[in-house]
Amino acid sequence: MDIRIINTKHRIQEGLISAIDSTPLYKVKDKDIIQKAQVSSSSYYKYYSDKSDVLKDLEKELLEEFKIALNADGKNWASVTHAPNKKDISRLIDQNIDKLVKYFNDHQDMLAPFISKNGDPSFSYQLIDLTTNTVKKLIIYYFHLYHQEYILKKDTLKLAIVAKRYALSFLGPLFMWVEYSDEFTLKETKKMMKLMVLNSPYDISTHGF
């Protein structure tokens, strides 16, 4: 693709991000994006039919890169030859969650508006669903190591709930870091992630942070 086309499309995408910074997504108009992107109307409509088209294009790129990071880290977790105990999980979070953390670090400026109250709620849900599915596959894999996957088939709903609980424990701290990175570091974020994965909300709230 022509570099000029790429640059123009990126400017338009950045215009949408800039608009969401100050205005809820549902109130953002095409003209707002055009103004923020500093492109002509003809250039805007040459590549995008409307705001939703820009949003779809940008989110597609972000989700594809998220999948790559998630799959890379997931492979490391799937290399374990036994069901991980708390010590194993602590080590895995320290050593094998880097691609996911790097994704949030590299795309913080773009992610922040999307997961804010002004952004697109469905985007966060998509990240959670992708992570939930990856966790679910890992849980099934760990049970398979002991030929006990039949246990999971008895109650698929509980499996889904547990997988989502883990997904939120991984992503929740990263979502908060994206919005409040000036208040705590990525190192502290990983520490909170570990705390949430290894402990119940009750344990955390009663025994302190």
Coordinates of C-alpha atoms in Angstrom, one line a residue:
M1 CA 0.0 0.0 0.0
D2 CA 1.2 3.5 -0.9
I3 CA 2.9 5.1 2.1
R4 CA 0.8 8.3 1.5
I5 CA -2.4 6.3 1.9
I6 CA -1.1 4.7 5.1
N7 CA -0.1 8.1 6.5
T8 CA -3.5 9.6 5.6
K9 CA -5.4 6.7 7.2
H10 CA -3.3 6.8 10.3
R11 CA -4.0 10.6 10.6
I12 CA -7.7 9.9 10.4
Q13 CA -7.5 7.1 13.0
E14 CA -5.5 9.4 15.3
G15 CA -8.2 12.0 14.7
L16 CA -10.8 9.6 16.0
I17 CA -8.7 8.8 19.0
S18 CA -8.1 12.5 19.7
A19 CA -11.8 13.2 19.4
I20 CA -12.7 10.5 21.9
D21 CA -10.3 12.1 24.4
S22 CA -12.8 14.9 25.0
T23 CA -16.1 13.6 23.6
P24 CA -18.0 10.4 24.1
L25 CA -17.8 8.2 21.0
Y26 CA -21.5 8.2 20.4
K27 CA -21.4 12.0 20.1
V28 CA -18.4 12.2 17.8
K29 CA -19.2 13.3 14.3
D30 CA -17.3 12.8 11.1
K31 CA -16.5 16.5 11.0
D32 CA -14.9 16.2 14.4
I33 CA -12.5 13.5 13.2
I34 CA -11.7 15.5 10.0
Q35 CA -10.9 18.6 12.1
K36 CA -8.7 16.6 14.6
A37 CA -7.0 14.8 11.8
Q38 CA -6.4 18.0 9.8
V39 CA -7.4 16.3 6.5
S40 CA -9.8 17.4 3.8
S41 CA -13.3 16.0 3.7
S42 CA -12.5 14.5 0.3
S43 CA -9.5 12.6 1.8
Y44 CA -11.6 11.4 4.7
Y45 CA -14.5 10.0 2.5
K46 CA -12.0 8.6 0.0
Y47 CA -11.0 6.0 2.6
Y48 CA -13.9 5.8 5.1
S49 CA -17.6 6.0 4.7
D50 CA -18.2 7.3 8.2
K51 CA -17.1 7.2 11.8
S52 CA -18.0 3.6 12.3
D53 CA -15.8 2.6 9.4
V54 CA -12.8 4.4 11.0
L55 CA -13.5 2.7 14.3
K56 CA -13.8 -0.8 12.7
D57 CA -10.5 -0.3 10.9
L58 CA -8.6 0.9 13.9
E59 CA -10.1 -1.7 16.3
K60 CA -9.3 -4.5 13.8
E61 CA -5.6 -3.5 13.8
L62 CA -5.5 -3.3 17.6
L63 CA -7.3 -6.7 18.0
E64 CA -5.0 -8.4 15.6
E65 CA -1.9 -7.3 17.5
F66 CA -3.5 -8.2 20.8
K67 CA -4.1 -11.8 19.5
I68 CA -0.5 -12.1 18.5
A69 CA 0.7 -11.0 21.9
L70 CA -1.9 -13.2 23.7
N71 CA -1.0 -16.3 21.6
A72 CA 2.7 -15.8 22.2
D73 CA 2.3 -15.7 26.0
G74 CA -0.2 -18.5 25.9
K75 CA 2.3 -20.8 24.2
N76 CA 4.7 -20.3 27.1
W77 CA 2.0 -21.2 29.6
A78 CA 1.1 -24.3 27.5
S79 CA 4.7 -25.5 27.7
V80 CA 4.2 -26.4 31.3
T81 CA 4.1 -30.2 31.6
H82 CA 2.0 -30.3 34.8
A83 CA -0.9 -28.4 36.2
P84 CA 0.7 -25.2 37.6
N85 CA 0.6 -24.6 41.3
K86 CA 0.7 -21.1 42.9
K87 CA 4.5 -21.0 42.7
D88 CA 4.5 -21.9 39.0
I89 CA 1.8 -19.3 38.3
S90 CA 3.8 -16.7 40.1
R91 CA 6.8 -17.5 38.0
L92 CA 4.8 -17.6 34.8
I93 CA 3.4 -14.1 35.5
D94 CA 6.9 -12.8 36.2
Q95 CA 8.5 -14.4 33.1
N96 CA 5.8 -15.2 30.5
I97 CA 3.3 -12.3 30.4
D98 CA 5.7 -9.9 28.8
K99 CA 4.1 -9.8 25.3
L100 CA 0.8 -8.8 26.7
V101 CA 2.3 -6.2 28.9
K102 CA 4.4 -4.9 26.0
Y103 CA 1.2 -4.6 23.9
F104 CA -0.5 -2.4 26.4
N105 CA 2.7 -0.3 26.9
D106 CA 3.2 0.1 23.1
H107 CA -0.4 1.1 22.4
Q108 CA -1.3 3.0 25.6
D109 CA -2.1 6.2 23.8
M110 CA -4.6 4.4 21.5
L111 CA -6.0 2.1 24.1
A112 CA -6.7 4.7 26.8
P113 CA -9.5 6.5 24.9
F114 CA -11.1 3.2 23.9
I115 CA -11.3 1.7 27.3
S116 CA -12.3 5.0 29.0
K117 CA -15.9 6.0 29.6
N118 CA -15.8 7.9 26.3
G119 CA -14.8 4.9 24.3
D120 CA -16.3 1.8 22.8
P121 CA -17.4 -0.7 25.5
S122 CA -17.5 -3.5 23.0
F123 CA -13.7 -3.2 22.4
S124 CA -12.9 -4.0 26.1
Y125 CA -15.4 -6.9 25.9
Q126 CA -13.6 -8.3 22.9
L127 CA -10.2 -8.2 24.7
I128 CA -11.8 -10.0 27.6
D129 CA -13.5 -12.6 25.4
L130 CA -10.3 -13.4 23.6
T131 CA -8.4 -13.7 26.8
T132 CA -11.2 -15.8 28.3
N133 CA -11.0 -18.3 25.4
T134 CA -7.2 -18.5 25.7
V135 CA -7.5 -19.2 29.5
K136 CA -10.2 -21.8 28.9
K137 CA -8.0 -23.7 26.4
L138 CA -5.1 -23.7 29.0
I139 CA -7.4 -25.0 31.7
I140 CA -8.6 -27.8 29.4
Y141 CA -5.0 -28.5 28.5
Y142 CA -3.9 -28.8 32.2
F143 CA -6.8 -31.2 32.9
H144 CA -5.9 -33.2 29.8
L145 CA -2.4 -33.8 31.2
Y146 CA -4.0 -35.9 33.9
H147 CA -6.8 -37.3 31.5
Q148 CA -9.4 -35.5 33.5
E149 CA -10.9 -33.2 30.9
Y150 CA -14.1 -35.2 31.3
I151 CA -14.6 -33.3 34.6
L152 CA -14.8 -30.0 32.7
K153 CA -17.4 -31.4 30.3
K154 CA -19.8 -31.9 33.1
D155 CA -20.2 -28.2 33.7
T156 CA -19.1 -26.0 30.8
L157 CA -20.7 -23.0 32.4
K158 CA -18.5 -23.1 35.5
L159 CA -15.5 -23.5 33.2
A160 CA -16.5 -20.4 31.3
I161 CA -17.0 -18.4 34.6
V162 CA -13.6 -19.5 36.0
A163 CA -11.9 -18.7 32.7
K164 CA -13.5 -15.2 32.6
R165 CA -12.5 -14.6 36.3
Y166 CA -8.9 -15.3 35.4
A167 CA -9.1 -13.2 32.2
L168 CA -10.3 -10.2 34.3
S169 CA -7.6 -10.8 36.8
F170 CA -5.0 -10.5 34.0
L171 CA -6.6 -7.6 32.1
G172 CA -8.1 -5.6 35.0
P173 CA -4.8 -4.2 36.3
L174 CA -3.6 -3.5 32.7
F175 CA -6.8 -1.6 31.9
M176 CA -6.3 0.5 35.1
W177 CA -2.6 1.1 34.2
V178 CA -3.5 2.4 30.8
E179 CA -5.8 5.0 32.4
Y180 CA -3.7 5.8 35.4
S181 CA -0.1 5.1 34.3
D182 CA 1.1 8.3 36.1
E183 CA 0.0 6.8 39.4
F184 CA 1.7 3.3 39.3
T185 CA 4.3 1.5 37.2
L186 CA 4.0 -1.6 35.0
K187 CA 6.0 -3.5 37.7
E188 CA 3.4 -2.6 40.2
T189 CA 0.7 -3.6 37.7
K190 CA 2.2 -7.1 37.3
K191 CA 2.3 -7.4 41.1
M192 CA -1.4 -6.5 41.3
M193 CA -2.1 -9.0 38.4
K194 CA -0.3 -11.7 40.4
L195 CA -2.2 -10.8 43.5
M196 CA -5.6 -11.0 41.7
V197 CA -4.8 -14.3 39.9
L198 CA -3.5 -16.1 43.0
N199 CA -6.1 -14.8 45.6
S200 CA -9.8 -14.3 45.9
P201 CA -11.3 -10.8 46.2
Y202 CA -12.2 -11.8 49.8
D203 CA -8.5 -12.7 50.6
I204 CA -7.3 -9.4 49.1
S205 CA -9.8 -7.2 50.8
T206 CA -9.4 -8.8 54.2
H207 CA -5.7 -9.2 54.3
G208 CA -4.7 -6.0 52.5
F209 CA -2.9 -5.2 49.3

